[in-house]
Short mmCIF file of C-alpha atoms in Angstrom, two decimals:
data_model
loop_
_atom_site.label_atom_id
_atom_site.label_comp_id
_atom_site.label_asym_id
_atom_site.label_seq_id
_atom_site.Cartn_x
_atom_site.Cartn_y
_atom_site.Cartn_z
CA UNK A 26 61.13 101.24 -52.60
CA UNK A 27 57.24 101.29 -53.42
CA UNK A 28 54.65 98.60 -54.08
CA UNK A 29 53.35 100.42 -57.71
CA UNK A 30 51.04 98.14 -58.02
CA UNK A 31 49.56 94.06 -58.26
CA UNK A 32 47.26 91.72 -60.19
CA UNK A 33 44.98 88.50 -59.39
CA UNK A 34 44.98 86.07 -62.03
CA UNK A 35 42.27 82.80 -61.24
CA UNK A 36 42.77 79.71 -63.49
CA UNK A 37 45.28 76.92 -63.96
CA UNK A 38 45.49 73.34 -65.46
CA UNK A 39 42.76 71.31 -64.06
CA UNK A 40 42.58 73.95 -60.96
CA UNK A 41 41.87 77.59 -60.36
CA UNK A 42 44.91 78.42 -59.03
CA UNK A 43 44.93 82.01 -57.59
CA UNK A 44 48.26 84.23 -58.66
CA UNK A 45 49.04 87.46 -57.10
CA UNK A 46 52.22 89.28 -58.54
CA UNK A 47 53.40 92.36 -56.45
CA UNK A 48 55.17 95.02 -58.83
CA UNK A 49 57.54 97.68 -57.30
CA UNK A 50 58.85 100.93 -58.68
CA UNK A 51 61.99 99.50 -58.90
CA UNK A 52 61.00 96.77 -61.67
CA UNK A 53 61.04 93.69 -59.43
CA UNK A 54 58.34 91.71 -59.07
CA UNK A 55 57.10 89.04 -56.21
CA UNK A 56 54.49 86.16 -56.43
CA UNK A 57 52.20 84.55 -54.21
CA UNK A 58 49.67 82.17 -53.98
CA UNK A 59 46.23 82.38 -52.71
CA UNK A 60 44.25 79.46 -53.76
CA UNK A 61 41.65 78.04 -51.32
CA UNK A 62 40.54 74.59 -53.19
CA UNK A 63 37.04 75.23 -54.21
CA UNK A 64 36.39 78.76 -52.81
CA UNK A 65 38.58 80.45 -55.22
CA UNK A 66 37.11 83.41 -55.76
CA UNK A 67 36.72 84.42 -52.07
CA UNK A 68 40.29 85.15 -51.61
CA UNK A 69 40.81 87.01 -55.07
CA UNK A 70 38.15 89.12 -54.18
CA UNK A 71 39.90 90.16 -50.23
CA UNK A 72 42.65 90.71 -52.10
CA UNK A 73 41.39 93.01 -55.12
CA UNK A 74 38.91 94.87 -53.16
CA UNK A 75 40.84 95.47 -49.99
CA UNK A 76 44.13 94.15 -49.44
CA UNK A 77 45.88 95.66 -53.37
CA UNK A 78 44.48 98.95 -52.49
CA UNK A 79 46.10 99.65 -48.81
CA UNK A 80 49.40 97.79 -50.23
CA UNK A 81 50.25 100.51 -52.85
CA UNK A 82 53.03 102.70 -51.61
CA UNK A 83 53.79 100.42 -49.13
CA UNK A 84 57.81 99.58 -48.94
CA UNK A 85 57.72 96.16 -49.82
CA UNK A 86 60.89 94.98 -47.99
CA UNK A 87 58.69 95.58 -44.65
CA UNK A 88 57.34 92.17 -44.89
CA UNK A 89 57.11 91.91 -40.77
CA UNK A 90 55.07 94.82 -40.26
CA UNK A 91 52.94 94.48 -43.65
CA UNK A 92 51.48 90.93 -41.77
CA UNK A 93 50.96 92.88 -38.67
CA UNK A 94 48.69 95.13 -40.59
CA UNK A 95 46.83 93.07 -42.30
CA UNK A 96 46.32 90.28 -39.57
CA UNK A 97 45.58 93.21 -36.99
CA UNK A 98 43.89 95.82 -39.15
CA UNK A 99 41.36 93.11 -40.11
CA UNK A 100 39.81 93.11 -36.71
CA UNK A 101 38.18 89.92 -37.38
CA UNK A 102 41.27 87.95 -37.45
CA UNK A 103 42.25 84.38 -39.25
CA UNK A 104 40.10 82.00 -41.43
CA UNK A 105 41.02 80.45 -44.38
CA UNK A 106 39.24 83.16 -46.70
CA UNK A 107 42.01 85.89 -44.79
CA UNK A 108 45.10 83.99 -44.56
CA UNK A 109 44.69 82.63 -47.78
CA UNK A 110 44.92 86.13 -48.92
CA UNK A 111 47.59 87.24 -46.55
CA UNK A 112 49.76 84.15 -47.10
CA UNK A 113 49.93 85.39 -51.25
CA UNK A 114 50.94 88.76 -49.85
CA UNK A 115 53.47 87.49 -47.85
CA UNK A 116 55.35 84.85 -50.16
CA UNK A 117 55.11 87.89 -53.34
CA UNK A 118 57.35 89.73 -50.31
CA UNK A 119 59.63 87.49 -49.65
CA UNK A 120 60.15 86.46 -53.36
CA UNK A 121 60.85 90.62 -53.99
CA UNK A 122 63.26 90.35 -50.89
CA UNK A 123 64.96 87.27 -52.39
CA UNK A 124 65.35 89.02 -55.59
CA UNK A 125 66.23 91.84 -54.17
CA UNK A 126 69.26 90.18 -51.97
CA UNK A 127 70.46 88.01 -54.74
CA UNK A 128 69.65 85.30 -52.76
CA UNK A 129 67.29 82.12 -52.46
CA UNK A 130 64.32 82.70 -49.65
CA UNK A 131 66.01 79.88 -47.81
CA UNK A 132 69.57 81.69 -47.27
CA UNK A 133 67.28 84.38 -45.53
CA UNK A 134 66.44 82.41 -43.08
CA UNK A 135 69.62 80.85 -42.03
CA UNK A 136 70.83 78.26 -45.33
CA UNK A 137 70.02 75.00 -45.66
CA UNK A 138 70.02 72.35 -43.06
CA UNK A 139 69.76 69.64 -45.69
CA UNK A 140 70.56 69.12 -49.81
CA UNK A 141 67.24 67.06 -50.33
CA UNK A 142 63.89 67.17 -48.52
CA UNK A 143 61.81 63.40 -48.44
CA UNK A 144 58.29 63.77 -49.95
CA UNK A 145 55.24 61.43 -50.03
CA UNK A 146 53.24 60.40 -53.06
CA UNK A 147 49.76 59.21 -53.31
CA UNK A 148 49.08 55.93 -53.80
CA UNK A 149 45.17 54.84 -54.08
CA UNK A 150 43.47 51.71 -55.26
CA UNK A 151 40.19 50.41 -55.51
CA UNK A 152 40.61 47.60 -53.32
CA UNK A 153 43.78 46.09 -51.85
CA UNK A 154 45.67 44.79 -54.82
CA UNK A 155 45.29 47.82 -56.94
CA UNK A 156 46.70 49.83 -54.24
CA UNK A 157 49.38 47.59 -54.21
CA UNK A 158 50.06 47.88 -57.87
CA UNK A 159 49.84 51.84 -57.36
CA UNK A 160 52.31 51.31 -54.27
CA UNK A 161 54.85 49.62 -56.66
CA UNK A 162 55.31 52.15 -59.11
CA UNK A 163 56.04 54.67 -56.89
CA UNK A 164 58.71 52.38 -55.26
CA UNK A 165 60.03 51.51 -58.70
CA UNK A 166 59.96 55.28 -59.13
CA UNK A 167 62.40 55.96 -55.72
CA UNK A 168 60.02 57.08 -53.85
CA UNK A 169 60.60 56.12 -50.21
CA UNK A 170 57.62 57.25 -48.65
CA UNK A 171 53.91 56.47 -50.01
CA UNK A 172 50.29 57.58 -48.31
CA UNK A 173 48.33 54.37 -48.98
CA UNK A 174 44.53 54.56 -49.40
CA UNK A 175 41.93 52.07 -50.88
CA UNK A 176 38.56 51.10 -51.28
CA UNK A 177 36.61 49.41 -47.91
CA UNK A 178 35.05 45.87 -49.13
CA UNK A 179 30.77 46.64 -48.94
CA UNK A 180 31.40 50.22 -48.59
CA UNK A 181 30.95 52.09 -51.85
CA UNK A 182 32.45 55.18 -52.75
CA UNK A 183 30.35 57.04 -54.85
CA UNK A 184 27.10 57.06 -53.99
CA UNK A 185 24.49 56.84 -51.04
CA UNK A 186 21.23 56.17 -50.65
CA UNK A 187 18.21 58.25 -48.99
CA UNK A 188 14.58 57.19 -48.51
CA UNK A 189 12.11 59.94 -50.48
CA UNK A 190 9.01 61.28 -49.24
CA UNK A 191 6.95 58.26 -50.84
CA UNK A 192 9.12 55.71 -49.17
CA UNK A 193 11.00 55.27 -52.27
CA UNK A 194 14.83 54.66 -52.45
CA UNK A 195 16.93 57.29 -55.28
CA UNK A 196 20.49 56.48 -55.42
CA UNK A 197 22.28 59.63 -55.94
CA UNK A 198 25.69 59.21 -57.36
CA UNK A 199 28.62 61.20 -58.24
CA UNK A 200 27.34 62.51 -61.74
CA UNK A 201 27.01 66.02 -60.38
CA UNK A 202 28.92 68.93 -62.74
CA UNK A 203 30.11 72.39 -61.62
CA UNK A 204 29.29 73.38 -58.01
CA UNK A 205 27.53 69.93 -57.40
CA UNK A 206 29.58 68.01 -55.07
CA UNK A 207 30.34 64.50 -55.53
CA UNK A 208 29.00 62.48 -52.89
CA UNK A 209 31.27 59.76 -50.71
CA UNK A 210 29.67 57.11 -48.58
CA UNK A 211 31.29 56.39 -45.72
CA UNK A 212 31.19 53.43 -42.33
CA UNK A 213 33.50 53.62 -39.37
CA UNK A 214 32.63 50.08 -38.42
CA UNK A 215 33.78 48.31 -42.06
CA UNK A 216 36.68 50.96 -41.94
CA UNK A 217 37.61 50.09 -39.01
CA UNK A 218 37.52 46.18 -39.22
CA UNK A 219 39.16 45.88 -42.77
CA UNK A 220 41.86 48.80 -42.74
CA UNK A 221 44.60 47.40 -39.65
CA UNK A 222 44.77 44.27 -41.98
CA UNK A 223 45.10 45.61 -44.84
CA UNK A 224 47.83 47.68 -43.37
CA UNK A 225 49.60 44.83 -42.07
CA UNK A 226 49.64 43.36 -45.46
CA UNK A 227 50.97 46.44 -47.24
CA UNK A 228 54.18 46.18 -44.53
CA UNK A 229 54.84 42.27 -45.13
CA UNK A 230 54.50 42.71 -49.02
CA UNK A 231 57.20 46.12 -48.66
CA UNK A 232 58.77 45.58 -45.90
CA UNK A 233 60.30 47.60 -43.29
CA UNK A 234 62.08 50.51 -45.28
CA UNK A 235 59.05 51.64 -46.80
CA UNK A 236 57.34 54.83 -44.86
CA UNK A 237 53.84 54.28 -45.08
CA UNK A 238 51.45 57.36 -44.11
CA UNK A 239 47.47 56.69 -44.08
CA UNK A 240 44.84 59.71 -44.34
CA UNK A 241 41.94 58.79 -41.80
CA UNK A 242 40.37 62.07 -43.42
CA UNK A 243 38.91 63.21 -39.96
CA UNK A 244 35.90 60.79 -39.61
CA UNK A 245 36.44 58.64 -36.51
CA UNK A 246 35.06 59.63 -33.14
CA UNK A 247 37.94 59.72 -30.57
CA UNK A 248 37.01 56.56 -28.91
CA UNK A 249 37.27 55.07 -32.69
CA UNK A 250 40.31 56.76 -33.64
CA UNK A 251 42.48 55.56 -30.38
CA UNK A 252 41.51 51.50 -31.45
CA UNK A 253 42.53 52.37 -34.57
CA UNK A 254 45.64 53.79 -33.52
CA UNK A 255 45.96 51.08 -31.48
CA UNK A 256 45.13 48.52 -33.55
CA UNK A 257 47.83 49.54 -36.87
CA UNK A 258 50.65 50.30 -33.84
CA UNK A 259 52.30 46.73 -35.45
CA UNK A 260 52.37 48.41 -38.92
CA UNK A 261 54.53 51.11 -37.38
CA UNK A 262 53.21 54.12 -39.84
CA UNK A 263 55.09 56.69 -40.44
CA UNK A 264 52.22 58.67 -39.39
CA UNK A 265 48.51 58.55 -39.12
CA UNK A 266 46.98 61.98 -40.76
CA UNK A 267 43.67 63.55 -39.54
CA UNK A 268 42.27 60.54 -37.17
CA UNK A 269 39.37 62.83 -35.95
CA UNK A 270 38.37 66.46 -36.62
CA UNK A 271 40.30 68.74 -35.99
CA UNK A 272 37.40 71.06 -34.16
CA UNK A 273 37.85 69.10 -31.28
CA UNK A 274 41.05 69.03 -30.55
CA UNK A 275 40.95 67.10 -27.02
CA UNK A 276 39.94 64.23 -28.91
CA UNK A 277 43.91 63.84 -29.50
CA UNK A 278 44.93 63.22 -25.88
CA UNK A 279 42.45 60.10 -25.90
CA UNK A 280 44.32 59.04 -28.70
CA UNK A 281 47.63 59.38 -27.23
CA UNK A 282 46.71 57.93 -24.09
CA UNK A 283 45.89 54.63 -25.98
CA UNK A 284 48.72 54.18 -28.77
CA UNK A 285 52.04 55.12 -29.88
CA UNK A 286 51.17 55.81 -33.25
CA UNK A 287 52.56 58.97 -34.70
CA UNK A 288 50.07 61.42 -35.62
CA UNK A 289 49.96 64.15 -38.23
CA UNK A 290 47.23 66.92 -38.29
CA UNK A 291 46.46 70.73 -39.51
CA UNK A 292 45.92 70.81 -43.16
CA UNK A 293 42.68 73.12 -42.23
CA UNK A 294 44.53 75.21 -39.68
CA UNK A 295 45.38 78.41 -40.56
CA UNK A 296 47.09 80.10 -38.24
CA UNK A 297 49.11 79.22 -35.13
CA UNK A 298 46.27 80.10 -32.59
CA UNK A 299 44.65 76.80 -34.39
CA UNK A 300 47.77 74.50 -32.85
CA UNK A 301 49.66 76.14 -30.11
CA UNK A 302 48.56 73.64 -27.73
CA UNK A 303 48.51 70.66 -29.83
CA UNK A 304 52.03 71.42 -30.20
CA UNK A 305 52.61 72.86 -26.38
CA UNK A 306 51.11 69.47 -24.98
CA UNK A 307 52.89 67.49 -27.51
CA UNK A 308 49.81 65.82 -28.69
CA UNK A 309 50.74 65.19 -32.06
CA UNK A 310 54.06 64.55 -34.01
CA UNK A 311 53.41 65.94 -37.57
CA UNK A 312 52.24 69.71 -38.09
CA UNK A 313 50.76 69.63 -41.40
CA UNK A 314 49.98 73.79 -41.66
CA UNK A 315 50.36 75.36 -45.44
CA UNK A 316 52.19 78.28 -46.12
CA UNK A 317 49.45 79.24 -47.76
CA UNK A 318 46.54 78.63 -45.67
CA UNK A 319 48.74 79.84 -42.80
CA UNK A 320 49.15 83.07 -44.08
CA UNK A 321 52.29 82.97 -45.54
CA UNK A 322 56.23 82.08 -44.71
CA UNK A 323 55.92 85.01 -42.10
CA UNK A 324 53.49 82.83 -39.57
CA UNK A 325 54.45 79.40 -40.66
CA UNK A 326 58.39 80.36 -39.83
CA UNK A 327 56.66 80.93 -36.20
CA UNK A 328 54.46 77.81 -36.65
CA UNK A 329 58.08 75.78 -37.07
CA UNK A 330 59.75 77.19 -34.47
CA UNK A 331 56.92 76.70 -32.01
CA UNK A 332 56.87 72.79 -33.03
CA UNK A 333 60.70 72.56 -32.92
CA UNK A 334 60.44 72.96 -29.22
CA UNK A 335 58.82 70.47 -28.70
CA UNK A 336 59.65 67.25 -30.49
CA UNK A 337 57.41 68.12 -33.19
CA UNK A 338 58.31 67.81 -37.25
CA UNK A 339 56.70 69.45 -40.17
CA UNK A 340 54.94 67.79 -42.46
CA UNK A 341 53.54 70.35 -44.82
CA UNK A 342 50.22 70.08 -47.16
CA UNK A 343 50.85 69.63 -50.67
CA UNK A 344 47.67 68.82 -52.52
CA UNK A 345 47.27 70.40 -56.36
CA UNK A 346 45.13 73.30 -54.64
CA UNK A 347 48.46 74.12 -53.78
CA UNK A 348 50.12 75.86 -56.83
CA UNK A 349 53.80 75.21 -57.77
CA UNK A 350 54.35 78.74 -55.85
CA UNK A 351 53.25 77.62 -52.60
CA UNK A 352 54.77 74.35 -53.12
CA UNK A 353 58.30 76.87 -54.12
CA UNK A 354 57.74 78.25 -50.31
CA UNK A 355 57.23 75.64 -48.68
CA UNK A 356 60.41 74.13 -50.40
CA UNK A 357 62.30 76.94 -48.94
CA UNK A 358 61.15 76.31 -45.43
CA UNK A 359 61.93 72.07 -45.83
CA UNK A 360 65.24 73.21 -46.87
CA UNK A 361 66.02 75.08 -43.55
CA UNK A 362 63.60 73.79 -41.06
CA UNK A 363 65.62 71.92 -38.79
CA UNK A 364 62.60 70.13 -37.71
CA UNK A 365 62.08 69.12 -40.64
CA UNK A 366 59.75 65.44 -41.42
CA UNK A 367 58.39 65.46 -44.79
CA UNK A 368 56.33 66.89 -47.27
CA UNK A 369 53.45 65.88 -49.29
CA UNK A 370 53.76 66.27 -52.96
CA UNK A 371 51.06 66.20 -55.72
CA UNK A 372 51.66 69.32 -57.69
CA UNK A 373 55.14 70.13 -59.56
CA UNK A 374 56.33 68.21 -62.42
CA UNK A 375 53.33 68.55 -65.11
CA UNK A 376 53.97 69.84 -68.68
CA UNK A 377 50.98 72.68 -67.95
CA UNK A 378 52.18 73.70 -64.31
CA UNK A 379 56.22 73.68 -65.91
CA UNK A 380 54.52 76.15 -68.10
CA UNK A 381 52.62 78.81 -66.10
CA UNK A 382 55.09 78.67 -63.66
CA UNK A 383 58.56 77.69 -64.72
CA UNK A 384 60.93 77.09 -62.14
CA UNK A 385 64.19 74.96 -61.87
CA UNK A 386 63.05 73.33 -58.68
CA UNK A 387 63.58 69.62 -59.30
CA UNK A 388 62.16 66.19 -57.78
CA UNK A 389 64.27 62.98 -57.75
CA UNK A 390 64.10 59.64 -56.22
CA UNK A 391 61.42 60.78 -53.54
CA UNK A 392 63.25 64.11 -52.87
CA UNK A 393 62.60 67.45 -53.76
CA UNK A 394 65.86 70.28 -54.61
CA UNK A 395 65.42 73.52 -54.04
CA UNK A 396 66.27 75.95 -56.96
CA UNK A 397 68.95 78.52 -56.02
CA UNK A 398 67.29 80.95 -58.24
CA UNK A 399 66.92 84.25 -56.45
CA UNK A 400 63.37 84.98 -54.53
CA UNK A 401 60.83 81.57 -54.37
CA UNK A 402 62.52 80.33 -57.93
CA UNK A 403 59.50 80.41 -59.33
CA UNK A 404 58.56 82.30 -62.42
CA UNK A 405 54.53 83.10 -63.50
CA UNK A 406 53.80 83.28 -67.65
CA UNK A 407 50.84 85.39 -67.66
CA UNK A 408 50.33 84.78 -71.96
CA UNK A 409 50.21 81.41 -70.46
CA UNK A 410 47.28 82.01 -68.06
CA UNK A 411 45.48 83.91 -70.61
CA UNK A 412 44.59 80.02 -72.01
CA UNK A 413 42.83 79.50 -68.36
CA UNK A 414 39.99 80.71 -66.67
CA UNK A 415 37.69 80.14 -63.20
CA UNK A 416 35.70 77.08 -63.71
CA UNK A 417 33.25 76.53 -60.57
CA UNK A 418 33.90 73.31 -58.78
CA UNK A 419 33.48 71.81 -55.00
CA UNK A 420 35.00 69.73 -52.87
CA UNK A 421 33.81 66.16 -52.40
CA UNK A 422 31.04 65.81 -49.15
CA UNK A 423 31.08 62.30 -46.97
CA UNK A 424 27.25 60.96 -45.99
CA UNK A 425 26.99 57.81 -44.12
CA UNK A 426 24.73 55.22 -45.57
CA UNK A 427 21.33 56.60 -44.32
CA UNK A 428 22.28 59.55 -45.63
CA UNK A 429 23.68 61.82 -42.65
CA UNK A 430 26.31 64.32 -43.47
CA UNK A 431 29.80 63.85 -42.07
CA UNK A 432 33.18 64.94 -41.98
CA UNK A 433 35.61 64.59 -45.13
#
């Protein structure tokens, strides 16, 4: 069996999704995902211009050694740019496999350890009463997890100000279009005085059975992060995502030394050299890794099995940058993992994704089946992708009030 050939397509409802399809001279087909949220074009480009050309003639059902050679034939190894690339690669493989077995991805791994796996919705207000109206549908809904964000009292959102050269004052604001990034203002100190309560009033008006996550989006300092921790340890989150960046990852044993609060990280790992001793040291609870980011089901099966030794649970990224394909994998990985925790889910369900990528995978009640449709059980209309095309966007940058740059 020969790879004959493959195409990128870039575009998607309200995102620039990147598609690779892997064809074969035997008819079947595999598809993969590649999109890296804003920086689209960077992984299409690895793959048309260097990875499609050393795949042809390549036996596709040598998925194991194809991720050797392009993790060690790059020389330069990782970064999201690569593994982004790689990870497409890798899930179009294991979809052909699938197919070519008869099977869902997940029976190739060892069957399902559970019927249903728990996901978390989004649920963002303004200030503390919207987000509890927000909260409430998604209850009402059966959701039994919700991530639970809102606006800071005195701490706006989108804009900042910066003295000018004349000792003026311009407000910029989040008007900018295209590659102009909206702007977010952002102060540890109000954070970190209003959020614990808040918290605390999102458990007594929900009460205990409620999982409650909370995105600290990276931008405390590790002496900051471990009072928070410390100071929401009442609440009892289900988990606390991101408190500090993740370049420093030290920063987490300060944390742990201080509180017991359960903490997920790794959204902008990509590989396993990123969290081996996060995991090792058991530093954090939640490994938060995508499949594609993390180069595919090949590394992120290794990523799991590394955490399952040591008391750690996946918990795997699901924002819309992830396209219903990735989302398909990393179904297929919930289903078996026996570590399994939960998994963050923003993209399936839309009339435009149901579409462009038809699949029978189905969300209920806060749980997501997996289809038992041969391969990933996800399907890619490419007359429907013909209506879409790359529209240039960035992600959203975080300046405190003076204006300083900081982490989102």
């Amino acid at each position: 069996m020969k790879i004959t050939g493959a195409k990128v397509f870039v575009g998607g409802p309200k995102k620039n999704y990147v598609t690779l399809k892997i064809m074969t001279d035997q008819g079947v087909y595999g598809l993969g995902d590649a999109t890296l949220n804003n920086r689209e074009t960077l992984p299409a480009h690895y793959l048309e211009q260097y990875l499609i050309p050393n795949l042809i003639g390549m036996d596709p059902r040598n998925s194991e050694d194809i991720w050797q050679f392009m993790y060690r034939g790059a020389y330069f190894r990782r970064g999201p740019i690569a593994m982004a690339a790689f990870g497409a690669v890798d899930m179009a493989l294991w979809d052909i496999k699938g197919k070519l077995a008869n099977m869902p991805v997940y029976q190739l791994f060892g069957g399902k350890s559970r019927e249903g796996a728990m996901v978390y919705a989004h649920a963002t207000g303004a200030d503390l009463e919207d987000l509890t109206d927000s909260i409430t549908g998604y209850v009402e809904e059966g959701y039994k997890a919700v991530r639970v964000q809102c606006g800071i009292p005195g701490m706006p959102t989108a804009s900042y100000a910066v003295p000018e050269t004349k000792g003026q004052t311009k407000n910029y604001i989040s008007d900018f279009s295209g590659i102009r990034p909206k702007v977010e203002v952002w102060d540890s100190d109000r954070y970190i005085r209003y959020m614990p309560g808040a918290l605390a009033e999102i458990r007594d008006r929900f009460g205990p059975e409620l999982h409650i996550l909370h995105d600290v989006h990276h931008r405390l300092t590790p002496r900051e992060a471990a009072e928070f921790a410390k100071a929401v340890e009442p609440v009892r989150l289900f988990w606390m995502e991101d408190p500090t960046p993740a370049d420093d990852q030290d920063a987490l044993r300060l944390i742990r030394q201080h509180s017991t609060t359960p903490i997920a990280i790794g959204e902008v790992f990509n590989s396993i050299w990123d969290c081996n001793k996060l995991i090792e040291n058991e530093l954090i609870d939640y490994i938060r890794v995508a499949a594609t980011y993390g180069g595919g089901i090949t590394h992120l099966k290794r990523i799991i099995d590394l955490a399952g030794l040591h008391h750690v649970k996946t918990g795997f990224h699901g924002a819309p940058s992830h396209s219903p394909i990735s989302m398909a994998a990393q179904a297929h990985l919930n289903a078996w993992a026996p570590n399994f925790g939960i998994q963050e889910y923003l993209v399936l369900g839309t009339p435009e994704c149901d579409a462009l990528f038809p699949s029978e995978h189905r969300m209920e009640n806060g749980m997501v089946y997996v289809s038992d449709a041969p391969g990933l059980g996800v399907d890619f209309d490419e007359k429907e992708a013909a209506r879409y095309s790359y529209q240039p966007g960035s992600h959203p940058v975080v300046r405190l009030q003076d204006g300083t740059m900081w982490d989102y």
